[in-house]
PDB file of C-alpha atoms in Angstrom:
ATOM      1  CA  MET A   1       8.260 -15.581  22.659  1.00  0.00           C
ATOM      2  CA  LYS A   2       9.885 -12.976  20.456  1.00  0.00           C
ATOM      3  CA  PRO A   3      10.205 -13.991  16.764  1.00  0.00           C
ATOM      4  CA  VAL A   4      13.695 -14.325  15.328  1.00  0.00           C
ATOM      5  CA  LEU A   5      14.280 -11.731  12.647  1.00  0.00           C
ATOM      6  CA  GLN A   6      16.620 -12.493   9.795  1.00  0.00           C
ATOM      7  CA  LYS A   7      18.888  -9.603   8.878  1.00  0.00           C
ATOM      8  CA  PRO A   8      17.627  -8.300   5.529  1.00  0.00           C
ATOM      9  CA  THR A   9      20.125  -8.724   2.720  1.00  0.00           C
ATOM     10  CA  PRO A  10      19.701  -8.376  -1.040  1.00  0.00           C
ATOM     11  CA  ALA A  11      19.981 -12.187  -1.355  1.00  0.00           C
ATOM     12  CA  LEU A  12      17.313 -12.752   1.298  1.00  0.00           C
ATOM     13  CA  VAL A  13      14.984 -10.244  -0.370  1.00  0.00           C
ATOM     14  CA  ARG A  14      15.520 -11.915  -3.762  1.00  0.00           C
ATOM     15  CA  ALA A  15      14.712 -15.304  -2.205  1.00  0.00           C
ATOM     16  CA  PHE A  16      11.459 -14.001  -0.692  1.00  0.00           C
ATOM     17  CA  VAL A  17      10.508 -12.256  -3.946  1.00  0.00           C
ATOM     18  CA  GLU A  18      11.124 -15.496  -5.851  1.00  0.00           C
ATOM     19  CA  LYS A  19       9.019 -17.448  -3.345  1.00  0.00           C
ATOM     20  CA  PHE A  20       6.229 -14.854  -3.641  1.00  0.00           C
ATOM     21  CA  ASN A  21       6.393 -14.748  -7.451  1.00  0.00           C
ATOM     22  CA  THR A  22       6.197 -18.518  -7.860  1.00  0.00           C
ATOM     23  CA  ASN A  23       3.217 -18.986  -5.533  1.00  0.00           C
ATOM     24  CA  PRO A  24      -0.072 -18.422  -7.381  1.00  0.00           C
ATOM     25  CA  ASP A  25      -1.894 -17.837  -4.090  1.00  0.00           C
ATOM     26  CA  THR A  26       0.254 -14.788  -3.354  1.00  0.00           C
ATOM     27  CA  ASN A  27       1.275 -13.559  -6.794  1.00  0.00           C
ATOM     28  CA  GLY A  28      -1.874 -14.462  -8.736  1.00  0.00           C
ATOM     29  CA  PRO A  29      -3.921 -11.561  -7.366  1.00  0.00           C
ATOM     30  CA  CYS A  30      -1.039  -9.142  -8.033  1.00  0.00           C
ATOM     31  CA  ILE A  31      -0.824 -10.287 -11.657  1.00  0.00           C
ATOM     32  CA  GLN A  32      -4.552  -9.732 -12.094  1.00  0.00           C
ATOM     33  CA  ILE A  33      -4.454  -6.284 -10.494  1.00  0.00           C
ATOM     34  CA  ASP A  34      -1.400  -5.328 -12.569  1.00  0.00           C
ATOM     35  CA  LYS A  35      -3.242  -6.316 -15.760  1.00  0.00           C
ATOM     36  CA  LEU A  36      -6.289  -4.312 -14.742  1.00  0.00           C
ATOM     37  CA  VAL A  37      -4.229  -1.229 -13.856  1.00  0.00           C
ATOM     38  CA  LYS A  38      -2.327  -1.455 -17.160  1.00  0.00           C
ATOM     39  CA  LEU A  39      -5.642  -1.731 -19.023  1.00  0.00           C
ATOM     40  CA  TYR A  40      -7.125   1.186 -17.064  1.00  0.00           C
ATOM     41  CA  SER A  41      -3.949   3.144 -16.326  1.00  0.00           C
ATOM     42  CA  LEU A  42      -5.618   6.527 -15.927  1.00  0.00           C
ATOM     43  CA  ASN A  43      -8.095   7.585 -13.272  1.00  0.00           C
ATOM     44  CA  ASN A  44     -10.478   9.638 -15.369  1.00  0.00           C
ATOM     45  CA  ASP A  45     -13.306   7.167 -15.941  1.00  0.00           C
ATOM     46  CA  LEU A  46     -15.577   6.313 -13.024  1.00  0.00           C
ATOM     47  CA  TYR A  47     -16.279   2.728 -14.058  1.00  0.00           C
ATOM     48  CA  GLU A  48     -12.629   1.934 -14.751  1.00  0.00           C
ATOM     49  CA  ILE A  49     -11.705   3.322 -11.339  1.00  0.00           C
ATOM     50  CA  TRP A  50     -14.528   1.385  -9.748  1.00  0.00           C
ATOM     51  CA  ALA A  51     -13.286  -1.873 -11.308  1.00  0.00           C
ATOM     52  CA  LYS A  52      -9.835  -1.267  -9.800  1.00  0.00           C
ATOM     53  CA  VAL A  53     -11.278  -0.370  -6.397  1.00  0.00           C
ATOM     54  CA  VAL A  54     -13.449  -3.499  -6.329  1.00  0.00           C
ATOM     55  CA  VAL A  55     -10.618  -5.848  -7.345  1.00  0.00           C
ATOM     56  CA  ILE A  56      -8.029  -4.389  -4.944  1.00  0.00           C
ATOM     57  CA  ASN A  57     -10.585  -4.385  -2.133  1.00  0.00           C
ATOM     58  CA  GLN A  58     -11.536  -8.003  -2.838  1.00  0.00           C
ATOM     59  CA  PHE A  59      -8.036  -9.451  -3.217  1.00  0.00           C
ATOM     60  CA  TYR A  60      -6.599  -7.572  -0.252  1.00  0.00           C
ATOM     61  CA  ALA A  61      -9.699  -7.693   1.980  1.00  0.00           C
ATOM     62  CA  THR A  62      -9.428  -3.974   2.749  1.00  0.00           C
ATOM     63  CA  ASN A  63     -12.961  -3.938   4.188  1.00  0.00           C
ATOM     64  CA  ILE A  64     -14.509  -1.256   1.999  1.00  0.00           C
ATOM     65  CA  LYS A  65     -18.228  -1.930   2.112  1.00  0.00           C
ATOM     66  CA  ALA A  66     -19.247   0.819  -0.320  1.00  0.00           C
ATOM     67  CA  THR A  67     -16.758   0.762  -3.200  1.00  0.00           C
ATOM     68  CA  PHE A  68     -18.666   3.060  -5.559  1.00  0.00           C
ATOM     69  CA  PRO A  69     -18.298   6.196  -3.359  1.00  0.00           C
ATOM     70  CA  VAL A  70     -14.566   5.449  -3.070  1.00  0.00           C
ATOM     71  CA  ALA A  71     -14.340   5.336  -6.861  1.00  0.00           C
ATOM     72  CA  GLN A  72     -16.277   8.610  -7.082  1.00  0.00           C
ATOM     73  CA  ASN A  73     -13.853  10.190  -4.624  1.00  0.00           C
ATOM     74  CA  ILE A  74     -10.829   9.053  -6.644  1.00  0.00           C
ATOM     75  CA  LEU A  75     -12.347  10.461  -9.845  1.00  0.00           C
ATOM     76  CA  ARG A  76     -13.108  13.769  -8.105  1.00  0.00           C
ATOM     77  CA  LEU A  77      -9.527  14.033  -6.833  1.00  0.00           C
ATOM     78  CA  ASN A  78      -7.950  13.954 -10.311  1.00  0.00           C
ATOM     79  CA  ILE A  79      -4.949  11.984  -8.989  1.00  0.00           C
ATOM     80  CA  ASP A  80      -2.953  10.996 -12.069  1.00  0.00           C
ATOM     81  CA  ALA A  81      -0.368  13.801 -11.840  1.00  0.00           C
ATOM     82  CA  ALA A  82       0.060  13.221  -8.094  1.00  0.00           C
ATOM     83  CA  ILE A  83       0.634   9.499  -8.606  1.00  0.00           C
ATOM     84  CA  GLU A  84       3.053  10.141 -11.468  1.00  0.00           C
ATOM     85  CA  GLY A  85       4.956  12.588  -9.262  1.00  0.00           C
ATOM     86  CA  GLY A  86       4.987  10.270  -6.230  1.00  0.00           C
ATOM     87  CA  ASP A  87       3.169  12.813  -4.067  1.00  0.00           C
ATOM     88  CA  PRO A  88       2.615  11.111  -0.685  1.00  0.00           C
ATOM     89  CA  ASN A  89      -0.362  13.395   0.038  1.00  0.00           C
ATOM     90  CA  VAL A  90      -2.458  11.573  -2.553  1.00  0.00           C
ATOM     91  CA  VAL A  91      -2.654   8.558  -0.216  1.00  0.00           C
ATOM     92  CA  ALA A  92      -4.399  10.585   2.498  1.00  0.00           C
ATOM     93  CA  GLN A  93      -6.705  12.150  -0.084  1.00  0.00           C
ATOM     94  CA  ILE A  94      -7.818   8.745  -1.349  1.00  0.00           C
ATOM     95  CA  ALA A  95      -7.948   7.214   2.127  1.00  0.00           C
ATOM     96  CA  ARG A  96     -10.144   9.807   3.807  1.00  0.00           C
ATOM     97  CA  MET A  97     -13.807   9.148   3.082  1.00  0.00           C
ATOM     98  CA  LYS A  98     -16.838  10.724   4.666  1.00  0.00           C
ATOM     99  CA  PHE A  99     -19.946   8.562   4.907  1.00  0.00           C
ATOM    100  CA  LYS A 100     -22.898  10.488   6.278  1.00  0.00           C
ATOM    101  CA  LYS A 101     -21.343  12.091   9.370  1.00  0.00           C
ATOM    102  CA  LYS A 102     -18.578   9.552   9.901  1.00  0.00           C
ATOM    103  CA  VAL A 103     -15.043   9.871   8.481  1.00  0.00           C
ATOM    104  CA  ILE A 104     -13.358   6.575   7.621  1.00  0.00           C
ATOM    105  CA  ASN A 105      -9.682   6.205   6.804  1.00  0.00           C
ATOM    106  CA  PHE A 106      -8.992   3.530   4.160  1.00  0.00           C
ATOM    107  CA  TYR A 107      -5.232   4.027   4.531  1.00  0.00           C
ATOM    108  CA  SER A 108      -4.090   0.498   3.678  1.00  0.00           C
ATOM    109  CA  PHE A 109      -6.331   0.431   0.606  1.00  0.00           C
ATOM    110  CA  ALA A 110      -5.077   3.835  -0.564  1.00  0.00           C
ATOM    111  CA  THR A 111      -1.433   2.741  -0.345  1.00  0.00           C
ATOM    112  CA  LYS A 112      -2.232  -0.345  -2.406  1.00  0.00           C
ATOM    113  CA  TYR A 113      -4.200   1.647  -4.980  1.00  0.00           C
ATOM    114  CA  CYS A 114      -1.305   4.063  -5.445  1.00  0.00           C
ATOM    115  CA  SER A 115       1.308   1.314  -5.387  1.00  0.00           C
ATOM    116  CA  PHE A 116      -0.320  -0.624  -8.196  1.00  0.00           C
ATOM    117  CA  HIS A 117      -0.213   2.550 -10.302  1.00  0.00           C
ATOM    118  CA  SER A 118       3.399   3.399  -9.391  1.00  0.00           C
ATOM    119  CA  PRO A 119       5.120   0.689  -7.322  1.00  0.00           C
ATOM    120  CA  SER A 120       8.523   2.353  -7.094  1.00  0.00           C
ATOM    121  CA  LYS A 121       7.016   5.536  -5.643  1.00  0.00           C
ATOM    122  CA  PHE A 122       4.399   4.064  -3.302  1.00  0.00           C
ATOM    123  CA  PRO A 123       5.323   1.257  -0.891  1.00  0.00           C
ATOM    124  CA  ILE A 124       2.372  -0.684   0.438  1.00  0.00           C
ATOM    125  CA  TYR A 125       1.368  -0.287   4.068  1.00  0.00           C
ATOM    126  CA  ASP A 126      -0.512  -3.022   5.879  1.00  0.00           C
ATOM    127  CA  GLN A 127      -0.568  -4.529   9.353  1.00  0.00           C
ATOM    128  CA  TYR A 128       2.216  -6.984   8.501  1.00  0.00           C
ATOM    129  CA  VAL A 129       4.567  -4.289   7.216  1.00  0.00           C
ATOM    130  CA  ASP A 130       3.774  -2.217  10.298  1.00  0.00           C
ATOM    131  CA  LYS A 131       4.609  -5.086  12.670  1.00  0.00           C
ATOM    132  CA  LEU A 132       7.819  -5.969  10.841  1.00  0.00           C
ATOM    133  CA  LEU A 133       9.104  -2.397  10.673  1.00  0.00           C
ATOM    134  CA  ARG A 134       8.520  -1.984  14.408  1.00  0.00           C
ATOM    135  CA  ALA A 135      10.164  -5.335  15.164  1.00  0.00           C
ATOM    136  CA  TYR A 136      13.211  -4.432  13.067  1.00  0.00           C
ATOM    137  CA  ARG A 137      13.350  -0.986  14.693  1.00  0.00           C
ATOM    138  CA  ASP A 138      13.573  -2.717  18.056  1.00  0.00           C
ATOM    139  CA  GLU A 139      16.497  -4.889  16.850  1.00  0.00           C
ATOM    140  CA  TYR A 140      18.407  -2.472  14.581  1.00  0.00           C
ATOM    141  CA  PRO A 141      18.893   1.319  14.772  1.00  0.00           C
ATOM    142  CA  PHE A 142      17.757   2.038  11.203  1.00  0.00           C
ATOM    143  CA  ALA A 143      15.184   4.714  12.150  1.00  0.00           C
ATOM    144  CA  MET A 144      13.413   6.397  15.037  1.00  0.00           C
ATOM    145  CA  PHE A 145       9.632   6.359  14.673  1.00  0.00           C
ATOM    146  CA  SER A 146       6.443   5.678  16.541  1.00  0.00           C
ATOM    147  CA  ALA A 147       3.628   3.375  15.491  1.00  0.00           C
ATOM    148  CA  ASP A 148       1.558   6.488  14.702  1.00  0.00           C
ATOM    149  CA  ASP A 149       4.272   7.728  12.326  1.00  0.00           C
ATOM    150  CA  LEU A 150       3.616   4.732  10.096  1.00  0.00           C
ATOM    151  CA  LYS A 151       0.028   5.922   9.623  1.00  0.00           C
ATOM    152  CA  GLU A 152       1.248   9.180   8.042  1.00  0.00           C
ATOM    153  CA  TYR A 153       2.268   8.213   4.542  1.00  0.00           C
ATOM    154  CA  GLY A 154       5.119  10.692   4.099  1.00  0.00           C
ATOM    155  CA  LYS A 155       6.707   9.460   7.341  1.00  0.00           C
ATOM    156  CA  PHE A 156       6.002   5.853   6.418  1.00  0.00           C
ATOM    157  CA  LYS A 157       7.785   6.277   3.070  1.00  0.00           C
ATOM    158  CA  GLU A 158      10.766   7.814   4.858  1.00  0.00           C
ATOM    159  CA  VAL A 159      10.939   4.897   7.323  1.00  0.00           C
ATOM    160  CA  VAL A 160      10.841   2.413   4.429  1.00  0.00           C
ATOM    161  CA  ASN A 161      13.598   4.382   2.689  1.00  0.00           C
ATOM    162  CA  GLN A 162      15.712   4.422   5.862  1.00  0.00           C
ATOM    163  CA  PHE A 163      15.207   0.660   6.187  1.00  0.00           C
ATOM    164  CA  GLN A 164      16.378   0.123   2.595  1.00  0.00           C
ATOM    165  CA  VAL A 165      19.430   2.358   3.038  1.00  0.00           C
ATOM    166  CA  TYR A 166      20.415   0.882   6.404  1.00  0.00           C
ATOM    167  CA  PHE A 167      20.302  -2.690   5.098  1.00  0.00           C
ATOM    168  CA  GLY A 168      21.679  -1.914   1.620  1.00  0.00           C
ATOM    169  CA  LEU A 169      18.539  -3.030  -0.185  1.00  0.00           C
TER     170      LEU A 169
END
């Protein structure tokens, strides 16, 4: 059975934001991550980066088994200017990790890491956002995209922008 999608409106979004913000199970982790990112706003100290990686990974269950190499990668990338500028390429740089001979893509984690540093420039991607965008695409002509497009951050950001424009959000 196909789920019934409510048409997004500013009032509906405000209602969901209010529900999210007043539920400590959903908003509590965000408050903690926000505090940590404000305390360690730059990405030039390995142990500060590592703390952020560990907390985001834990709260969002992003399945990173070896958080220290991810923190090392972020330090090596020198990402602060890219995050400040909203450069979508920084997501792929953070996401792509090589462990021994295997390349792993921590895409969802990387979007969250960037979003907590600059929420207005980096929407969060996860499986739920993916499913909803595709469901809304099938109901409303707000954008043309494939499921694979959502895994390329620049395209994903454009789809989110098209969604916001189409629905007046």
